[in-house]
Amino acid sequence: MPLDIVVGAQWGDEGKGRIVDLMAAEADFVARYSGGDNAGHTVTVGEQIYRLHLIPSGIVQPHTTAVLGNGMVINPVTLLDEIARLQQGGIEVTPQRLRISYAAHLITPAHRALDAAQEQARGPDQLGTTLRGIGPAYMSKVGRYGIRMGAMLDLETFADAIEMQVKICNRRLTRLYDAEPLDPHKVALEYAEYARQLAPFIGDVSVMLNQALQLEKRILAEGAQGTLLDLDHGTYPFVTSSHPTAPGAILGLGVGLGYVGRVIGVTKAFQTRVGEGPFPTELHGEIAERLRGTGDQPWDEYGTTTGRPRRVGWLDTVLLRYAVRANGLSEIALTKLDVLSGLPALKICTRYRAGDREFTELPLGPGDLSPFEPVYEELPGWDEDIRDIRSWNALPLEACQYIERVEDLAGVPITLISVGPERSQVIRV
Ligand code: GDP
Ligand code: IMO
Ligand code: MG
């Protein structure tokens, strides 16, 4: 089937951008379907590193058409900046190559101000959001006072709509949070300029994608965030406000279920999380520092969007099995295996324990993981640097054993193994 979906199987930053870049070689369209500029996806081609927040990573492959679907929330400042940076880097971003759904929603500075005010008001219960205004923009959408990208096509009514929405947000800012209101007129003027620049990119993406599917063109849906950050299926309330799981692609692009082919879950060979919330296999101390790195390397565990150090831990296959189920994964792409090189022993969480009971599946989903303690299985590590290895047979025996054990525990095949950030550093199984 011509629609493949790449989805994060953990808490985001699994290396989705890196895997999408590989798979986009065979795709005609690459489409983001959820989230906004809370995402940060990295693609490395030779010495060149591309960091993308809104535009799908597949744009780096020159033959693709990039799509921003209706499930997204879009900050036009970030988008225009990203277009300009890509152009400067020699990547063509014309209205033919980049299509934006008229039904995607806009993020304004009022949403960002609300994000900060809401976080501050939570005090010690902060979620650790990216402060990009994502939650408040989806609140406007669900509250039915959101502004869609299509509104940018009629400048006369657009300015009024922006003013009205900023006024609504201002009432929340001042009355609920004692925060400073924004100047609605100033925001409207600024946004009118963005509308002029973005209008040529806006259209009916659903029609375009459905026509393409009927012609058997290949579409790759690029997930942002990850399964455990899904509003319904994640570690609620420590989640984002959209649906990063695979079904989100159907809703967030306006395509039919019947077209779905492969659903590829991307997972690191260990576990990371940025922001607050439960993390049963979290590590502190020496091994954590090894896994996180010091920030010297571009792939060290510091957030692509916010620069925050990521929390790190052993791979949790209770949560991985949950991701297989929540997404209907057909396969897994395993990234950052190279980072495990040199650790004498590796642990995999196979199940949870609470009191004298053990669980291989979550009894009540991942919302409250506090009753559980991870139960580990220990495997031998390997010393070899594996970054230049390109075939399964050349991998150290211990690395093969680790991968096979993860595959067994996940219950779906691992079809791609990434041993470095660069496009060529991959083993296809
Ligand atoms: P995404 O949000 O899922 O696209 O992931 P990010 O780009 O935020 O974070 C993944 C980081 O790991 C980026 O710096 C990638 O370049 C890097 N990366 C991806 N795969 C590998 C890998 O196999 N090995 C190493 N060392 N780095 C990788
Ligand atoms: P990519 O696509 C990692 C996290 C934030 C916070 C929570 C809610 O690069 O994998 P939000 O700003 O969305 O309201 O924050 O979600 N988060 C991410 N963590 N990678 C991401 O995207 C993330 N997008 C949001 O850190 O914990
Ligand atoms: Mg990221």
Short mmCIF file of C-alpha atoms and ligand atoms in Angstrom, two decimals:
data_model
loop_
_atom_site.label_atom_id
_atom_site.label_comp_id
_atom_site.label_asym_id
_atom_site.label_seq_id
_atom_site.Cartn_x
_atom_site.Cartn_y
_atom_site.Cartn_z
CA MET A 1 0.00 0.00 0.00
CA PRO A 2 1.30 3.45 -0.82
CA LEU A 3 1.03 5.23 2.59
CA ASP A 4 3.80 4.39 5.06
CA ILE A 5 3.89 5.97 8.51
CA VAL A 6 7.00 6.67 10.58
CA VAL A 7 6.17 7.20 14.23
CA GLY A 8 8.17 7.77 17.42
CA ALA A 9 7.85 4.73 19.70
CA GLN A 10 9.09 6.48 22.86
CA TRP A 11 8.99 10.07 24.21
CA GLY A 12 10.21 11.77 21.05
CA ASP A 13 13.70 12.40 19.64
CA GLU A 14 14.08 8.75 18.63
CA GLY A 15 15.72 9.71 15.33
CA LYS A 16 12.54 9.98 13.24
CA GLY A 17 14.07 12.68 11.03
CA ARG A 18 17.04 10.45 10.31
CA ILE A 19 14.84 7.46 9.39
CA VAL A 20 12.40 9.56 7.34
CA ASP A 21 15.31 10.97 5.36
CA LEU A 22 16.35 7.43 4.42
CA MET A 23 12.85 6.30 3.52
CA ALA A 24 12.04 9.50 1.65
CA ALA A 25 14.46 8.34 -1.05
CA GLU A 26 11.55 6.19 -2.25
CA ALA A 27 8.66 8.55 -1.48
CA ASP A 28 6.92 11.13 -3.66
CA PHE A 29 5.35 13.04 -0.77
CA VAL A 30 6.52 13.44 2.83
CA ALA A 31 3.89 14.77 5.21
CA ARG A 32 3.86 15.98 8.80
CA TYR A 33 0.46 15.29 10.38
CA SER A 34 0.59 16.51 13.97
CA GLY A 35 2.29 18.87 16.39
CA GLY A 36 4.13 22.02 15.51
CA ASP A 37 7.50 23.58 16.16
CA ASN A 38 7.82 21.70 19.43
CA ALA A 39 9.42 19.09 17.15
CA GLY A 40 13.08 19.16 16.24
CA HIS A 41 14.14 16.62 13.61
CA THR A 42 17.75 16.20 12.55
CA VAL A 43 19.02 14.98 9.20
CA THR A 44 22.75 14.55 8.60
CA VAL A 45 24.07 14.23 5.06
CA GLY A 46 27.85 14.20 4.93
CA GLU A 47 29.02 17.22 6.91
CA GLN A 48 25.70 19.02 6.52
CA ILE A 49 23.27 18.95 9.45
CA TYR A 50 19.64 20.03 8.87
CA ARG A 51 17.47 20.77 11.90
CA LEU A 52 13.79 20.93 11.05
CA HIS A 53 10.91 21.98 13.27
CA LEU A 54 7.90 22.22 10.96
CA ILE A 55 8.82 21.21 7.44
CA PRO A 56 9.09 17.43 7.07
CA SER A 57 12.63 16.03 7.04
CA GLY A 58 11.86 14.46 3.67
CA ILE A 59 12.36 17.87 2.04
CA VAL A 60 16.10 17.20 2.12
CA GLN A 61 15.55 14.60 -0.64
CA PRO A 62 15.24 16.86 -3.69
CA HIS A 63 12.50 14.94 -5.55
CA THR A 64 9.90 15.04 -2.76
CA THR A 65 6.90 17.28 -2.18
CA ALA A 66 6.61 18.31 1.48
CA VAL A 67 3.23 18.62 3.16
CA LEU A 68 2.04 20.22 6.40
CA GLY A 69 -1.22 18.47 7.26
CA ASN A 70 -4.42 19.68 8.88
CA GLY A 71 -3.49 18.05 12.20
CA MET A 72 -0.67 20.53 12.71
CA VAL A 73 -0.42 23.86 14.53
CA ILE A 74 1.84 26.28 12.68
CA ASN A 75 3.87 29.22 13.91
CA PRO A 76 4.40 31.29 10.76
CA VAL A 77 7.55 32.92 12.18
CA THR A 78 9.24 29.54 12.58
CA LEU A 79 7.96 28.40 9.19
CA LEU A 80 9.23 31.42 7.27
CA ASP A 81 12.55 31.21 9.05
CA GLU A 82 12.82 27.51 8.20
CA ILE A 83 11.98 28.16 4.55
CA ALA A 84 14.67 30.86 4.41
CA ARG A 85 17.29 28.66 6.08
CA LEU A 86 16.60 25.74 3.76
CA GLN A 87 16.82 28.02 0.72
CA GLN A 88 20.15 29.37 1.98
CA GLY A 89 21.36 25.77 2.33
CA GLY A 90 20.53 25.14 -1.32
CA ILE A 91 17.22 23.31 -0.76
CA GLU A 92 14.48 24.59 -2.98
CA VAL A 93 11.25 25.47 -1.11
CA THR A 94 8.72 26.73 -3.64
CA PRO A 95 4.90 26.62 -3.41
CA GLN A 96 5.13 23.58 -5.71
CA ARG A 97 7.37 21.71 -3.29
CA LEU A 98 5.73 22.72 -0.02
CA ARG A 99 1.98 22.48 0.48
CA ILE A 100 0.20 23.60 3.64
CA SER A 101 -3.29 22.42 4.56
CA TYR A 102 -5.87 25.20 4.75
CA ALA A 103 -7.18 23.40 7.85
CA ALA A 104 -3.97 23.47 9.90
CA HIS A 105 -4.22 25.91 12.81
CA LEU A 106 -2.18 29.03 13.48
CA ILE A 107 -0.04 29.69 16.53
CA THR A 108 0.15 33.34 17.60
CA PRO A 109 2.32 35.03 20.25
CA ALA A 110 -0.74 34.94 22.53
CA HIS A 111 -0.56 31.12 22.52
CA ARG A 112 3.08 31.25 23.45
CA ALA A 113 2.39 33.71 26.25
CA LEU A 114 -0.38 31.43 27.54
CA ASP A 115 1.92 28.40 27.42
CA ALA A 116 4.42 30.22 29.65
CA ALA A 117 1.70 31.53 31.98
CA GLN A 118 0.08 28.09 32.33
CA GLU A 119 3.40 26.43 33.06
CA GLN A 120 4.25 29.05 35.67
CA ALA A 121 0.85 28.68 37.31
CA ARG A 122 1.40 24.93 37.69
CA GLY A 123 4.36 25.62 39.97
CA PRO A 124 5.95 22.33 41.02
CA ASP A 125 3.59 20.37 38.74
CA GLN A 126 5.00 21.90 35.55
CA LEU A 127 4.84 19.73 32.45
CA GLY A 128 8.11 21.03 31.05
CA THR A 129 6.58 22.02 27.72
CA THR A 130 8.67 23.45 24.92
CA LEU A 131 6.89 26.83 25.48
CA ARG A 132 6.06 26.97 21.78
CA GLY A 133 2.35 27.62 22.43
CA ILE A 134 1.35 24.13 21.31
CA GLY A 135 -1.17 23.32 24.07
CA PRO A 136 -2.94 26.71 23.91
CA ALA A 137 -3.12 26.57 20.09
CA TYR A 138 -4.85 23.18 20.26
CA MET A 139 -7.09 24.61 23.01
CA SER A 140 -8.18 27.35 20.58
CA LYS A 141 -8.83 24.67 17.96
CA VAL A 142 -10.88 22.45 20.26
CA GLY A 143 -12.59 25.53 21.75
CA ARG A 144 -13.60 26.45 18.19
CA TYR A 145 -12.06 29.89 18.19
CA GLY A 146 -8.91 28.75 16.39
CA ILE A 147 -7.74 30.36 13.16
CA ARG A 148 -6.91 28.08 10.28
CA MET A 149 -4.21 28.64 7.68
CA GLY A 150 -6.92 29.06 5.04
CA ALA A 151 -7.98 32.29 6.76
CA MET A 152 -4.72 33.80 5.49
CA LEU A 153 -6.17 33.76 1.98
CA ASP A 154 -8.61 36.59 2.75
CA LEU A 155 -6.59 39.46 4.19
CA GLU A 156 -9.64 41.61 4.93
CA THR A 157 -11.23 39.18 7.35
CA PHE A 158 -7.93 37.68 8.54
CA ALA A 159 -6.81 40.75 10.51
CA ASP A 160 -10.14 40.91 12.36
CA ALA A 161 -9.98 37.20 13.17
CA ILE A 162 -6.48 37.55 14.62
CA GLU A 163 -7.49 40.57 16.71
CA MET A 164 -10.51 38.71 18.04
CA GLN A 165 -8.50 35.64 18.97
CA VAL A 166 -5.75 37.65 20.69
CA LYS A 167 -8.45 39.42 22.70
CA ILE A 168 -9.86 36.06 23.84
CA CYS A 169 -6.36 34.90 24.84
CA ASN A 170 -5.74 38.25 26.56
CA ARG A 171 -8.74 37.72 28.80
CA ARG A 172 -7.28 34.39 29.91
CA LEU A 173 -3.80 35.88 30.30
CA THR A 174 -4.92 38.78 32.47
CA ARG A 175 -7.81 37.26 34.43
CA LEU A 176 -6.48 33.77 35.10
CA TYR A 177 -2.76 34.34 35.18
CA ASP A 178 -2.18 38.03 35.96
CA ALA A 179 0.03 38.14 32.88
CA GLU A 180 0.58 41.03 30.47
CA PRO A 181 -1.89 41.22 27.57
CA LEU A 182 -0.66 41.48 23.97
CA ASP A 183 -1.52 44.29 21.55
CA PRO A 184 -4.11 42.66 19.23
CA HIS A 185 -3.66 45.26 16.49
CA LYS A 186 0.10 44.87 16.43
CA VAL A 187 -0.18 41.07 16.19
CA ALA A 188 -2.76 41.43 13.39
CA LEU A 189 -0.45 43.72 11.39
CA GLU A 190 2.47 41.36 11.82
CA TYR A 191 0.38 38.34 10.83
CA ALA A 192 -1.01 40.08 7.73
CA GLU A 193 2.55 40.22 6.42
CA TYR A 194 3.08 36.51 7.13
CA ALA A 195 -0.21 35.80 5.34
CA ARG A 196 1.03 37.56 2.21
CA GLN A 197 4.16 35.44 2.20
CA LEU A 198 2.52 32.11 3.00
CA ALA A 199 -0.66 32.37 0.88
CA PRO A 200 0.86 30.70 -2.21
CA PHE A 201 1.71 27.58 -0.17
CA ILE A 202 -1.81 27.03 1.22
CA GLY A 203 -4.30 24.64 -0.37
CA ASP A 204 -6.33 21.46 0.00
CA VAL A 205 -3.71 18.92 0.90
CA SER A 206 -6.23 16.11 1.35
CA VAL A 207 -7.33 16.34 -2.29
CA MET A 208 -3.73 16.40 -3.48
CA LEU A 209 -2.72 13.39 -1.37
CA ASN A 210 -5.79 11.34 -2.30
CA GLN A 211 -5.21 11.97 -5.99
CA ALA A 212 -1.61 10.93 -5.54
CA LEU A 213 -2.64 7.75 -3.71
CA GLN A 214 -4.99 6.81 -6.52
CA LEU A 215 -2.07 7.16 -8.93
CA GLU A 216 -0.06 4.85 -6.65
CA LYS A 217 2.38 7.58 -5.71
CA ARG A 218 4.17 6.88 -2.43
CA ILE A 219 3.42 8.95 0.64
CA LEU A 220 5.49 8.89 3.79
CA ALA A 221 3.82 10.29 6.90
CA GLU A 222 6.40 11.76 9.31
CA GLY A 223 5.43 11.53 12.94
CA ALA A 224 6.56 14.15 15.41
CA GLN A 225 6.88 13.70 19.18
CA GLY A 226 6.26 10.08 20.17
CA THR A 227 3.72 7.48 21.27
CA LEU A 228 4.19 8.21 24.97
CA LEU A 229 3.52 11.93 24.35
CA ASP A 230 0.18 11.22 22.62
CA LEU A 231 -2.71 13.11 24.22
CA ASP A 232 -4.76 9.91 24.63
CA HIS A 233 -2.15 7.18 24.62
CA GLY A 234 0.78 8.84 26.38
CA THR A 235 1.87 9.41 29.96
CA TYR A 236 -1.02 11.83 30.60
CA PRO A 237 -0.90 14.63 31.71
CA PHE A 238 2.81 14.73 30.80
CA VAL A 239 2.03 14.64 27.10
CA THR A 240 1.70 17.00 24.18
CA SER A 241 -1.70 18.18 22.94
CA SER A 242 -1.86 16.27 19.66
CA HIS A 243 -1.90 12.70 18.34
CA PRO A 244 1.58 11.61 17.33
CA THR A 245 0.53 7.93 17.11
CA ALA A 246 -0.02 6.37 13.69
CA PRO A 247 -3.82 6.87 13.58
CA GLY A 248 -3.06 10.60 13.86
CA ALA A 249 -1.69 10.40 10.31
CA ILE A 250 -5.09 9.44 8.94
CA LEU A 251 -6.88 12.22 10.77
CA GLY A 252 -4.10 14.75 10.35
CA LEU A 253 -3.74 14.38 6.59
CA GLY A 254 -7.28 13.62 5.46
CA VAL A 255 -6.49 10.27 3.83
CA GLY A 256 -8.28 6.94 4.11
CA LEU A 257 -7.34 4.03 6.36
CA GLY A 258 -7.27 1.62 3.44
CA TYR A 259 -4.07 3.07 2.00
CA VAL A 260 -1.83 2.31 5.00
CA GLY A 261 1.07 -0.02 4.34
CA ARG A 262 4.03 -0.13 6.70
CA VAL A 263 3.92 1.47 10.15
CA ILE A 264 7.51 1.92 11.28
CA GLY A 265 8.15 2.67 14.94
CA VAL A 266 11.44 4.41 15.64
CA THR A 267 13.08 3.62 18.96
CA LYS A 268 16.48 4.36 20.37
CA ALA A 269 18.48 1.41 21.69
CA PHE A 270 17.96 3.03 25.10
CA GLN A 271 15.34 5.40 26.50
CA THR A 272 15.25 9.22 26.73
CA ARG A 273 12.77 11.87 27.73
CA VAL A 274 12.90 15.68 27.79
CA GLY A 275 10.45 17.43 30.08
CA GLU A 276 8.70 16.18 33.19
CA GLY A 277 6.75 12.98 33.78
CA PRO A 278 7.24 9.33 34.71
CA PHE A 279 10.28 7.42 33.47
CA PRO A 280 10.62 4.04 35.22
CA THR A 281 14.02 3.07 33.78
CA GLU A 282 15.64 6.49 34.28
CA LEU A 283 19.34 6.38 35.20
CA HIS A 284 21.46 8.83 37.14
CA GLY A 285 25.21 8.81 37.60
CA GLU A 286 28.00 7.43 35.48
CA ILE A 287 26.03 5.36 32.95
CA ALA A 288 23.53 8.20 32.49
CA GLU A 289 26.38 10.59 31.74
CA ARG A 290 27.82 8.12 29.23
CA LEU A 291 24.50 7.76 27.43
CA ARG A 292 23.75 11.51 27.47
CA GLY A 293 27.20 12.66 26.40
CA THR A 294 28.63 16.03 27.27
CA GLY A 295 27.12 18.00 24.41
CA ASP A 296 30.33 17.90 22.34
CA GLN A 297 28.75 15.70 19.69
CA PRO A 298 25.71 16.82 17.70
CA TRP A 299 23.90 13.60 18.62
CA ASP A 300 24.45 13.96 22.39
CA GLU A 301 21.23 13.97 24.36
CA TYR A 302 20.33 17.65 24.49
CA GLY A 303 16.98 18.80 23.04
CA THR A 304 17.02 19.89 19.39
CA THR A 305 14.32 22.50 20.06
CA THR A 306 15.08 23.72 23.58
CA GLY A 307 18.67 22.61 24.26
CA ARG A 308 17.57 21.01 27.55
CA PRO A 309 19.57 17.94 28.68
CA ARG A 310 17.50 14.84 28.04
CA ARG A 311 16.80 12.37 30.82
CA VAL A 312 18.23 8.95 29.90
CA GLY A 313 17.71 5.33 30.92
CA TRP A 314 17.70 1.68 29.87
CA LEU A 315 15.41 0.53 27.10
CA ASP A 316 11.91 -0.18 28.41
CA THR A 317 10.25 -2.96 26.42
CA VAL A 318 7.02 -2.83 28.47
CA LEU A 319 6.54 0.63 26.94
CA LEU A 320 7.86 -0.56 23.56
CA ARG A 321 5.24 -3.33 23.42
CA TYR A 322 2.65 -0.73 24.32
CA ALA A 323 3.86 1.39 21.37
CA VAL A 324 3.61 -1.63 19.06
CA ARG A 325 -0.02 -1.99 20.06
CA ALA A 326 -1.04 1.69 20.15
CA ASN A 327 0.31 2.24 16.64
CA GLY A 328 -0.13 -1.17 15.06
CA LEU A 329 3.59 -1.16 14.26
CA SER A 330 4.59 -3.50 11.46
CA GLU A 331 8.28 -3.08 12.24
CA ILE A 332 10.86 -1.18 14.23
CA ALA A 333 13.80 1.02 13.25
CA LEU A 334 16.40 0.90 16.03
CA THR A 335 18.63 3.99 16.32
CA LYS A 336 21.74 4.99 18.26
CA LEU A 337 23.01 1.43 18.72
CA ASP A 338 26.51 2.91 18.38
CA VAL A 339 26.04 4.83 21.64
CA LEU A 340 25.93 1.56 23.59
CA SER A 341 29.42 0.53 22.43
CA GLY A 342 31.89 0.28 25.30
CA LEU A 343 29.37 -0.38 28.08
CA PRO A 344 30.38 -3.66 29.76
CA ALA A 345 26.81 -4.78 30.45
CA LEU A 346 23.45 -3.67 29.09
CA LYS A 347 20.10 -3.85 30.77
CA ILE A 348 16.69 -4.20 29.17
CA CYS A 349 13.51 -3.72 31.15
CA THR A 350 11.35 -6.72 30.32
CA ARG A 351 8.50 -6.24 32.82
CA TYR A 352 7.36 -4.21 35.82
CA ARG A 353 6.93 -5.25 39.42
CA ALA A 354 4.44 -3.82 41.91
CA GLY A 355 4.51 -5.49 45.33
CA ASP A 356 4.61 -9.22 44.66
CA ARG A 357 2.98 -8.97 41.24
CA GLU A 358 4.74 -8.72 37.90
CA PHE A 359 3.37 -7.17 34.73
CA THR A 360 4.49 -7.60 31.12
CA GLU A 361 1.70 -5.27 29.92
CA LEU A 362 0.47 -2.09 31.56
CA PRO A 363 -2.73 -2.79 33.50
CA LEU A 364 -4.04 0.81 33.22
CA GLY A 365 -1.99 2.36 30.45
CA PRO A 366 1.05 4.58 30.95
CA GLY A 367 -0.63 7.48 32.84
CA ASP A 368 0.50 6.56 36.33
CA LEU A 369 3.68 4.49 36.31
CA SER A 370 4.58 5.31 39.93
CA PRO A 371 3.51 1.94 41.41
CA PHE A 372 5.95 0.07 39.18
CA GLU A 373 9.56 -0.89 39.47
CA PRO A 374 11.32 -2.08 36.34
CA VAL A 375 12.59 -5.65 36.22
CA TYR A 376 15.74 -5.98 34.14
CA GLU A 377 17.48 -8.62 32.13
CA GLU A 378 21.23 -8.13 31.73
CA LEU A 379 23.08 -8.78 28.50
CA PRO A 380 26.79 -8.55 27.72
CA GLY A 381 27.97 -5.39 26.00
CA TRP A 382 30.56 -4.99 23.24
CA ASP A 383 33.66 -2.84 22.92
CA GLU A 384 33.95 -2.42 19.17
CA ASP A 385 33.16 0.88 17.47
CA ILE A 386 30.29 -0.15 15.18
CA ARG A 387 29.78 3.15 13.33
CA ASP A 388 31.40 1.91 10.12
CA ILE A 389 29.57 -1.42 10.03
CA ARG A 390 26.99 -1.79 7.24
CA SER A 391 25.93 -5.44 7.48
CA TRP A 392 24.35 -7.65 10.11
CA ASN A 393 27.08 -10.27 9.83
CA ALA A 394 29.80 -7.75 10.63
CA LEU A 395 28.19 -6.66 13.91
CA PRO A 396 29.72 -7.98 17.17
CA LEU A 397 27.90 -11.08 18.41
CA GLU A 398 26.78 -9.24 21.56
CA ALA A 399 25.18 -6.47 19.48
CA CYS A 400 23.26 -9.09 17.46
CA GLN A 401 22.13 -10.74 20.70
CA TYR A 402 20.91 -7.39 22.05
CA ILE A 403 18.96 -6.59 18.88
CA GLU A 404 17.45 -10.08 18.71
CA ARG A 405 16.35 -9.88 22.33
CA VAL A 406 14.69 -6.47 21.75
CA GLU A 407 12.96 -7.89 18.68
CA ASP A 408 11.71 -10.89 20.70
CA LEU A 409 10.40 -8.68 23.47
CA ALA A 410 8.76 -6.21 21.07
CA GLY A 411 7.15 -8.94 18.97
CA VAL A 412 7.77 -7.23 15.61
CA PRO A 413 10.84 -7.32 13.35
CA ILE A 414 13.63 -4.76 13.53
CA THR A 415 14.22 -3.87 9.88
CA LEU A 416 16.63 -0.93 10.15
CA ILE A 417 19.53 -0.48 12.54
CA SER A 418 21.10 2.96 12.73
CA VAL A 419 24.73 3.10 13.86
CA GLY A 420 25.32 6.83 13.43
CA PRO A 421 23.49 10.01 12.45
CA GLU A 422 24.83 10.21 8.91
CA ARG A 423 22.57 9.02 6.09
CA SER A 424 24.85 6.08 5.17
CA GLN A 425 25.33 4.79 8.73
CA VAL A 426 22.63 2.18 8.59
CA ILE A 427 22.22 -1.59 8.48
CA ARG A 428 19.20 -2.94 6.62
CA VAL A 429 18.10 -6.30 7.91
P1 GDP B 1 13.69 13.13 16.08
O1 GDP B 1 13.04 14.27 16.79
O2 GDP B 1 13.05 11.81 16.38
O3 GDP B 1 13.84 13.35 14.60
O4 GDP B 1 15.16 13.02 16.69
P2 GDP B 1 16.18 14.24 16.98
O5 GDP B 1 16.74 14.70 15.69
O6 GDP B 1 15.55 15.24 17.87
O7 GDP B 1 17.26 13.52 17.88
C1 GDP B 1 17.99 12.43 17.42
C2 GDP B 1 19.49 12.77 17.45
O8 GDP B 1 20.24 11.59 17.29
C3 GDP B 1 19.90 13.68 16.30
O9 GDP B 1 21.00 14.46 16.72
C4 GDP B 1 20.34 12.68 15.22
O10 GDP B 1 21.27 13.22 14.31
C5 GDP B 1 20.99 11.63 16.07
N1 GDP B 1 20.95 10.26 15.56
C6 GDP B 1 19.96 9.62 14.87
N2 GDP B 1 20.29 8.32 14.67
C7 GDP B 1 21.49 8.14 15.25
C8 GDP B 1 22.35 7.01 15.43
O11 GDP B 1 22.05 5.89 15.00
N3 GDP B 1 23.53 7.21 16.11
C9 GDP B 1 23.87 8.42 16.61
N4 GDP B 1 25.03 8.52 17.26
N5 GDP B 1 23.09 9.50 16.47
C10 GDP B 1 21.92 9.36 15.82
P1 IMO B 2 10.28 15.49 18.30
O1 IMO B 2 9.35 15.52 17.12
C1 IMO B 2 10.79 15.32 22.64
C2 IMO B 2 7.63 17.17 25.07
C3 IMO B 2 8.04 18.38 25.87
C4 IMO B 2 7.11 18.22 27.06
C5 IMO B 2 5.83 17.69 26.44
C6 IMO B 2 4.78 18.75 26.16
O2 IMO B 2 11.54 16.23 18.10
O3 IMO B 2 10.48 14.08 18.77
P2 IMO B 2 4.61 20.67 24.31
O4 IMO B 2 5.52 21.82 24.03
O5 IMO B 2 4.41 19.73 23.18
O6 IMO B 2 3.31 21.10 24.93
O7 IMO B 2 5.37 19.85 25.48
O8 IMO B 2 6.21 17.09 25.22
N1 IMO B 2 7.91 17.24 23.62
C7 IMO B 2 8.93 16.61 23.02
N2 IMO B 2 9.92 15.85 23.54
N3 IMO B 2 10.69 15.50 21.30
C8 IMO B 2 9.68 16.22 20.77
O9 IMO B 2 9.48 16.32 19.42
C9 IMO B 2 8.77 16.86 21.64
N4 IMO B 2 7.69 17.65 21.45
C10 IMO B 2 7.17 17.87 22.67
O10 IMO B 2 9.39 18.33 26.23
O11 IMO B 2 7.60 17.22 27.92
MG MG B 3 13.54 15.80 18.13
#
